[in-house]
PDB file of C-alpha atoms in Angstrom:
ATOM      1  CA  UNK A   1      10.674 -42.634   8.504  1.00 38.00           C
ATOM      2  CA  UNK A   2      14.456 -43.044   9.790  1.00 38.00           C
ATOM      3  CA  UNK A   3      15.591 -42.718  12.909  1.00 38.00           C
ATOM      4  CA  UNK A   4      20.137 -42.165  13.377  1.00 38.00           C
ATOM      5  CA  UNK A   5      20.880 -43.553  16.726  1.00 37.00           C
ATOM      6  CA  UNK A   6      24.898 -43.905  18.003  1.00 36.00           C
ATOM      7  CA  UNK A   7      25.723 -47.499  18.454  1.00 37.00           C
ATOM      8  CA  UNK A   8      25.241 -47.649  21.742  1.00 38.00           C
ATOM      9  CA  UNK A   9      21.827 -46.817  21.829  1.00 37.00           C
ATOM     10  CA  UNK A  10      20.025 -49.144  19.647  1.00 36.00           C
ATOM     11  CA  UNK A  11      19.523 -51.876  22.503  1.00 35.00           C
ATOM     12  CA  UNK A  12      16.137 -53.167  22.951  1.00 31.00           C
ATOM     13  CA  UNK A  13      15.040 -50.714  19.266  1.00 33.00           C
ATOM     14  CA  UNK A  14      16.845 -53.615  17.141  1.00 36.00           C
ATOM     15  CA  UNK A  15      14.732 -56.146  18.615  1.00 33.00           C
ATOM     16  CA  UNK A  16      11.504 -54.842  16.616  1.00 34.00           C
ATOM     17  CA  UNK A  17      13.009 -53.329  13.309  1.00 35.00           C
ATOM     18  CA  UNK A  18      15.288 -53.753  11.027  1.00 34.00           C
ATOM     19  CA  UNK A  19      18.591 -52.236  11.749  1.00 36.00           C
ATOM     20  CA  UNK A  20      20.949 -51.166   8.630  1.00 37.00           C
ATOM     21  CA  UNK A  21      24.732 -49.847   9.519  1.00 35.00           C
ATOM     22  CA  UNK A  22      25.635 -47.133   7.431  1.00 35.00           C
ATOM     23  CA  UNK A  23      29.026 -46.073   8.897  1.00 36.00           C
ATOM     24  CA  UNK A  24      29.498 -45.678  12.727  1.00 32.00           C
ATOM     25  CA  UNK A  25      25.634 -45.339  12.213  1.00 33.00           C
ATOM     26  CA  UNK A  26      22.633 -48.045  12.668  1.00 34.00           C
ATOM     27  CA  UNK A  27      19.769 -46.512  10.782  1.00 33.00           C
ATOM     28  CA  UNK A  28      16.198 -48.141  12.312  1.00 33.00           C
ATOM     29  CA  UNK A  29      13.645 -48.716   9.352  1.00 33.00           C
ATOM     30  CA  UNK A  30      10.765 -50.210  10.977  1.00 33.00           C
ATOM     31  CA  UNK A  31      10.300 -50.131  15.115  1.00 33.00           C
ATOM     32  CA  UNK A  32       7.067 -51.219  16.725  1.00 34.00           C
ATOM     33  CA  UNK A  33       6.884 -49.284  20.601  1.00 32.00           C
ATOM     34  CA  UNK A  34       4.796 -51.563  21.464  1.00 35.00           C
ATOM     35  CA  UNK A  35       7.797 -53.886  21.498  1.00 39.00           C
ATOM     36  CA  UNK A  36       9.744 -51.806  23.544  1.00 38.00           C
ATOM     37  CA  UNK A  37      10.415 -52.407  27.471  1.00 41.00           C
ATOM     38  CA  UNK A  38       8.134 -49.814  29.056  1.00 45.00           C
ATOM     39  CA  UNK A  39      10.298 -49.553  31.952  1.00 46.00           C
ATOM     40  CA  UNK A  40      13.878 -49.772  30.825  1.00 47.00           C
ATOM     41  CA  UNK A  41      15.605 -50.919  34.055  1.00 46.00           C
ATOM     42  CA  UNK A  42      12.849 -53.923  34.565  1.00 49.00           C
ATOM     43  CA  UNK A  43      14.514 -57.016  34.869  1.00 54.00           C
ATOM     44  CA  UNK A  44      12.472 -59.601  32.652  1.00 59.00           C
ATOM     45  CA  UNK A  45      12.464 -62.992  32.542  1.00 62.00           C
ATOM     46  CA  UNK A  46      13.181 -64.610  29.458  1.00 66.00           C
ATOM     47  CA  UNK A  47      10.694 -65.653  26.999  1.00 84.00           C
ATOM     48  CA  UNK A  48       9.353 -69.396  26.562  1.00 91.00           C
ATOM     49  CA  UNK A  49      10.672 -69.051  22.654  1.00 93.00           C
ATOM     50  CA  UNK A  50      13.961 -67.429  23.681  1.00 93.00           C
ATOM     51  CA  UNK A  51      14.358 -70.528  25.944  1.00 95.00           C
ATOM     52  CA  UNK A  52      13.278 -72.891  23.311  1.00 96.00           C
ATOM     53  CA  UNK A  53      15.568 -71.490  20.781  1.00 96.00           C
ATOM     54  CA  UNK A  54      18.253 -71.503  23.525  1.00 96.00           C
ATOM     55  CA  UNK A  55      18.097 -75.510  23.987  1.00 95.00           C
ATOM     56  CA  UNK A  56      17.783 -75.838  20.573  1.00 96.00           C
ATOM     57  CA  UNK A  57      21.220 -74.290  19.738  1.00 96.00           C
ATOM     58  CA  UNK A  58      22.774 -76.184  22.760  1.00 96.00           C
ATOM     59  CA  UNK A  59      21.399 -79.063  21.038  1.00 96.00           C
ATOM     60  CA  UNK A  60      22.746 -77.924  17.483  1.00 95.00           C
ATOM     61  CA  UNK A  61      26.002 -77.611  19.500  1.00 94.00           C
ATOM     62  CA  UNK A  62      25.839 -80.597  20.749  1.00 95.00           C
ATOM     63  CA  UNK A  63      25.948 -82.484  17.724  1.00 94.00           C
ATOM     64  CA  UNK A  64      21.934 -83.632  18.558  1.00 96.00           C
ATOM     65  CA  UNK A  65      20.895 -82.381  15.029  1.00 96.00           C
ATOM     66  CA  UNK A  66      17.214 -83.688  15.314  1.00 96.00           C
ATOM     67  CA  UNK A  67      16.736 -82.793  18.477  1.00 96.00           C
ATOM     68  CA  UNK A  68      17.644 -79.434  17.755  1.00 96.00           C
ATOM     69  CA  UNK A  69      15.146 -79.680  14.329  1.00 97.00           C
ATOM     70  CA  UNK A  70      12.983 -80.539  16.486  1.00 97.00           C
ATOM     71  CA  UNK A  71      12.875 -77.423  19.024  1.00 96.00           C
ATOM     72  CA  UNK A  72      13.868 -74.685  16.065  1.00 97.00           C
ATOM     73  CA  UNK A  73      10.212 -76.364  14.890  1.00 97.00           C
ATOM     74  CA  UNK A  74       8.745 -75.651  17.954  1.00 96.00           C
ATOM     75  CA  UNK A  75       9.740 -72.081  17.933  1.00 96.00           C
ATOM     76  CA  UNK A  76       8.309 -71.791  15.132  1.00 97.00           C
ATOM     77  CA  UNK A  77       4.798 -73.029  15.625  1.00 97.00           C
ATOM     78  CA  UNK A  78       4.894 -70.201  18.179  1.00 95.00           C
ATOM     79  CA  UNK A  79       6.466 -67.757  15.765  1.00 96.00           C
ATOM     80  CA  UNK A  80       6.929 -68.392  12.222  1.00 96.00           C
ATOM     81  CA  UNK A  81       8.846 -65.752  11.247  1.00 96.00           C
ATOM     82  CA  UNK A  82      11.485 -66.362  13.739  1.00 97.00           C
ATOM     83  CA  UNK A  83      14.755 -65.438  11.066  1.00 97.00           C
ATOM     84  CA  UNK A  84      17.200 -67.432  13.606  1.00 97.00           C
ATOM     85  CA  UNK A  85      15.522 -70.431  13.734  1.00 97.00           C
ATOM     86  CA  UNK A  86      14.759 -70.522  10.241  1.00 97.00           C
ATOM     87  CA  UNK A  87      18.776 -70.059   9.571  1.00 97.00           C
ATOM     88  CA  UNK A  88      19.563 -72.722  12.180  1.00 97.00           C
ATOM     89  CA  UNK A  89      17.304 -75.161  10.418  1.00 97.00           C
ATOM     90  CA  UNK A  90      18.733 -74.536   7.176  1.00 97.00           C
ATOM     91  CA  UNK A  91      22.355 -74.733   8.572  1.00 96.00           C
ATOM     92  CA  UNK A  92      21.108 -78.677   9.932  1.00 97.00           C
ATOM     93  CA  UNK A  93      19.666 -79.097   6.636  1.00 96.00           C
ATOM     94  CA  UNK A  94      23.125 -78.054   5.158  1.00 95.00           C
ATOM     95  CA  UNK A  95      24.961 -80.166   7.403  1.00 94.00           C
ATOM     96  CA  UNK A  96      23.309 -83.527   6.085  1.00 94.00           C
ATOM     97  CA  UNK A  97      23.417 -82.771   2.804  1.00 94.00           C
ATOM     98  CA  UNK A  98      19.909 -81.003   1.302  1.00 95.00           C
ATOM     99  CA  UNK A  99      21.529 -78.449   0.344  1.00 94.00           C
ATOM    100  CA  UNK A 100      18.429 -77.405  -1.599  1.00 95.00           C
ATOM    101  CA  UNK A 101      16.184 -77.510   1.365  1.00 96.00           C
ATOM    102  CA  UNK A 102      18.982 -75.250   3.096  1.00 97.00           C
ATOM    103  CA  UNK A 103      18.962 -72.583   0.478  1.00 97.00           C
ATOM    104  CA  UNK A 104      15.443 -71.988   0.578  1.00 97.00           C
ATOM    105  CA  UNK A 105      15.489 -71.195   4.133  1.00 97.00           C
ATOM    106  CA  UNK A 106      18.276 -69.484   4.283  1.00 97.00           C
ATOM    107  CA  UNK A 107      16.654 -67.749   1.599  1.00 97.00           C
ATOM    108  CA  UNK A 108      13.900 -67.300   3.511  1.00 97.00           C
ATOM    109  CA  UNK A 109      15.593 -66.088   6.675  1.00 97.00           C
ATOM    110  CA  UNK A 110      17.241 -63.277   4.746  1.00 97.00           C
ATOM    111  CA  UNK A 111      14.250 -62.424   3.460  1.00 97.00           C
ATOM    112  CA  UNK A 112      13.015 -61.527   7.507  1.00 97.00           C
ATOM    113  CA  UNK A 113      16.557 -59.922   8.116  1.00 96.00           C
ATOM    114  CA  UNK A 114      18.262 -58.724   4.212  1.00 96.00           C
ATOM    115  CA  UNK A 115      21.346 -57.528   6.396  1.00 96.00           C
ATOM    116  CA  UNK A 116      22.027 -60.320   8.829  1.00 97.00           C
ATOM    117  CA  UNK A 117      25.843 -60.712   7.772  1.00 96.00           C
ATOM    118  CA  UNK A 118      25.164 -64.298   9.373  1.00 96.00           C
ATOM    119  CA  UNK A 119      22.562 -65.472   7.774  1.00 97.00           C
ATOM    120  CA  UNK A 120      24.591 -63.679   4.148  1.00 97.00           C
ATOM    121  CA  UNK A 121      27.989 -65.826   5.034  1.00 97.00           C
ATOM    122  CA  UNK A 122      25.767 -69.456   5.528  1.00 97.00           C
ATOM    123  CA  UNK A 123      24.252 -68.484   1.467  1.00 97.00           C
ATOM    124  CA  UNK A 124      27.930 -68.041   0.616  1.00 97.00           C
ATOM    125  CA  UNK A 125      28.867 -71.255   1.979  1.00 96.00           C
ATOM    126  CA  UNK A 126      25.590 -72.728   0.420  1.00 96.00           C
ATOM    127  CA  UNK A 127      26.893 -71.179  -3.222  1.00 96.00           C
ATOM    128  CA  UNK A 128      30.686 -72.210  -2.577  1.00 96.00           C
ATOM    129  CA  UNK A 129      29.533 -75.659  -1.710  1.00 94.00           C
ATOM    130  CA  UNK A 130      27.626 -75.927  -5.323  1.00 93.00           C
ATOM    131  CA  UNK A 131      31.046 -74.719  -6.973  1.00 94.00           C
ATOM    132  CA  UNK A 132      28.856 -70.882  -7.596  1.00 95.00           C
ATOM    133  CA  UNK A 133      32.207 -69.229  -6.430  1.00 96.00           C
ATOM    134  CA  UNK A 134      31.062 -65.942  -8.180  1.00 96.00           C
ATOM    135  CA  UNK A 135      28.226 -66.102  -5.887  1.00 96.00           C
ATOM    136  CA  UNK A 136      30.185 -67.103  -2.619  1.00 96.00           C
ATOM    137  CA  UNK A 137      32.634 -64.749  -3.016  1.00 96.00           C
ATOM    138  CA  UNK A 138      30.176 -61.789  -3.806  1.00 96.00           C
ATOM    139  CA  UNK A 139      28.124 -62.983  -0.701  1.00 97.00           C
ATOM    140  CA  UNK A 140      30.879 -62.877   2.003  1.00 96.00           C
ATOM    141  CA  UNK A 141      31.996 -59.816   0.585  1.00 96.00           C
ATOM    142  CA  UNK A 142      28.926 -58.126   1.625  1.00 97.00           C
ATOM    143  CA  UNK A 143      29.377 -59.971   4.845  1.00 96.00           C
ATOM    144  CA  UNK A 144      32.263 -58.641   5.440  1.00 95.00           C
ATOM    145  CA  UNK A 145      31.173 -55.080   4.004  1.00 95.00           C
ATOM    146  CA  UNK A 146      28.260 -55.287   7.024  1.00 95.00           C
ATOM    147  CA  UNK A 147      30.326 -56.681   9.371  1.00 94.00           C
ATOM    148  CA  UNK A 148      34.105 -56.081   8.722  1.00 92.00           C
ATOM    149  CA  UNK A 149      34.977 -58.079  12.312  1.00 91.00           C
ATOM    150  CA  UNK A 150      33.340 -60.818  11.001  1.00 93.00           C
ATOM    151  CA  UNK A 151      36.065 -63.046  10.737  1.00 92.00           C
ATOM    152  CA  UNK A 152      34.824 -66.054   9.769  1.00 93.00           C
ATOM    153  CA  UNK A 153      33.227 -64.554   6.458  1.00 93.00           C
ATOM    154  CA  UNK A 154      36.813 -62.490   5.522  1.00 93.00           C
ATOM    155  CA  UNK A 155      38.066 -66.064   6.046  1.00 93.00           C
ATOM    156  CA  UNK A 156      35.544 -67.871   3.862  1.00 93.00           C
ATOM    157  CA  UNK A 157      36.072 -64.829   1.403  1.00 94.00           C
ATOM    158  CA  UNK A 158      39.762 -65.227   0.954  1.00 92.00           C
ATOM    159  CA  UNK A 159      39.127 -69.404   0.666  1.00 93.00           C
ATOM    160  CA  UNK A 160      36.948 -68.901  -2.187  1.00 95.00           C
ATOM    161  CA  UNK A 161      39.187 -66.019  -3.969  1.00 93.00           C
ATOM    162  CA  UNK A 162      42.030 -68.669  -3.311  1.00 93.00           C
ATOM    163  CA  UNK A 163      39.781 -71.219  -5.279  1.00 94.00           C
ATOM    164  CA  UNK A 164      38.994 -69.050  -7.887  1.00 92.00           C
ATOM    165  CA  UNK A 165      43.124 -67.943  -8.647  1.00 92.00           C
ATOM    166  CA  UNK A 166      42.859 -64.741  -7.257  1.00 93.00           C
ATOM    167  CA  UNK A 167      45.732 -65.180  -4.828  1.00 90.00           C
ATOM    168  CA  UNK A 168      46.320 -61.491  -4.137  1.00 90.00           C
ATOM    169  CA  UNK A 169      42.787 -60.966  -3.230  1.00 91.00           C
ATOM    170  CA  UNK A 170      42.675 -64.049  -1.873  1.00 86.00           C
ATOM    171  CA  UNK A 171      46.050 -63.286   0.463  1.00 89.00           C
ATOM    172  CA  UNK A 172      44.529 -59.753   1.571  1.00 90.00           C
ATOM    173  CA  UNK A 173      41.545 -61.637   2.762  1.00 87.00           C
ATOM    174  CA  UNK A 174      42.850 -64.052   4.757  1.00 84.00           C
ATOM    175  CA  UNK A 175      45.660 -61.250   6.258  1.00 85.00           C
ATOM    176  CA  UNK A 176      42.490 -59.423   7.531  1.00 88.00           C
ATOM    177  CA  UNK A 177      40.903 -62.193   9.117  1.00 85.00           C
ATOM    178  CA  UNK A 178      44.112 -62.711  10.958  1.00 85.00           C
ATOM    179  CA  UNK A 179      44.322 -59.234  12.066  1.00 86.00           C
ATOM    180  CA  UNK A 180      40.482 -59.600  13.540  1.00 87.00           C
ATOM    181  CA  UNK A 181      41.892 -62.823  15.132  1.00 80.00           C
ATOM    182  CA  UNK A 182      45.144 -64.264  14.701  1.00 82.00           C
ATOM    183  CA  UNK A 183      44.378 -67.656  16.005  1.00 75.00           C
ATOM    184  CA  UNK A 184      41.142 -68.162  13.579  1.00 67.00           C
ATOM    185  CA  UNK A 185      42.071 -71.502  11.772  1.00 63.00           C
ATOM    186  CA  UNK A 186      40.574 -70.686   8.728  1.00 60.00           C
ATOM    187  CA  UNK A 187      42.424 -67.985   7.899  1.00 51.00           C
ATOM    188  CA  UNK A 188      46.022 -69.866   7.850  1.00 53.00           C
ATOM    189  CA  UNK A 189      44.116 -72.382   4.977  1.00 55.00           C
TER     190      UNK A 189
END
């Protein structure tokens, strides 16, 4: 069944389901309670993964791309269905060039987490890289429609429009991403 929460409320729910906006409304499809903080003010500590996956994007940050590989791995071992890590290592992959390894986890990320406007823009990129602008520009559209603050996907979005000659599209785009943030780079391209 579905559960409407405000946005305020979803907190720790999101962590264990899958959480669709549909307006000003999340809508919860799946929620395990056994997930959920039995005493809501307890202050826990953070989990070995979550620490692990921490490093590992300070790593990724860093520039230390094996490094990184290497502790999005270990998070893994420990939970292999962990969406993040599985977008972070196709994001490395992406960065040095196998693209095709990158898809399929990205793929497979998206498959955990369909409406992770994240994990949707890094696919775009993925498709705009292999000259599938169609694709890109379909993908960070429903970035954008998940997330319309997002402004790194309205700036990809209005990029790829501009590639494929559709400058009024293309000029809306990037207007919007400048009205989220008017000092986002991308947006100026």
């Amino acid at each position: 069944g579905r559960v409407r929460v405000r946005r305020g409320d979803v907190g720790s729910l999101a962590r264990g389901g899958l959480v669709a906006h549909v307006g000003r409304t999340r809508i919860i499809e799946r929620f395990h309670v056994s997930d959920a903080p039995t005493d809501p003010g307890m202050n826990r500590q953070p989990s070995p993964i979550a620490e692990i996956y921490r490093d590992a994007q300070r790593l990724q940050h860093e520039g230390d791309l094996e490094a990184a590989k290497a502790r999005y791995l270990e998070v893994l071992k420990q939970q292999p269905d962990h969406a993040d890590a599985i977008h972070c290592l196709g994001n490395i992959d992406a960065r040095q060039g196998r693209l095709e390894d990158a898809e399929r986890l990205i793929r497979r990320a998206l498959a955990l987490e369909p409406l992770k406007a994240s994990f949707i823009n890094s696919l775009g990129n993925l498709m705009k890289a292999a000259g599938r602008l169609d694709e890109a520009a379909g993908l960070y559209a429903q970035a954008v429609q998940l997330q319309p603050e997002f402004v790194t996907a309205q700036s990809n979005l209005g990029d790829v429009l501009m590639r494929q000659g559709l400058l009024d599209e293309a000029v809306e785009a990037c207007l919007r991403a400048l009205e989220i943030d008017p000092n986002h780079a991308g947006a100026y391209n």
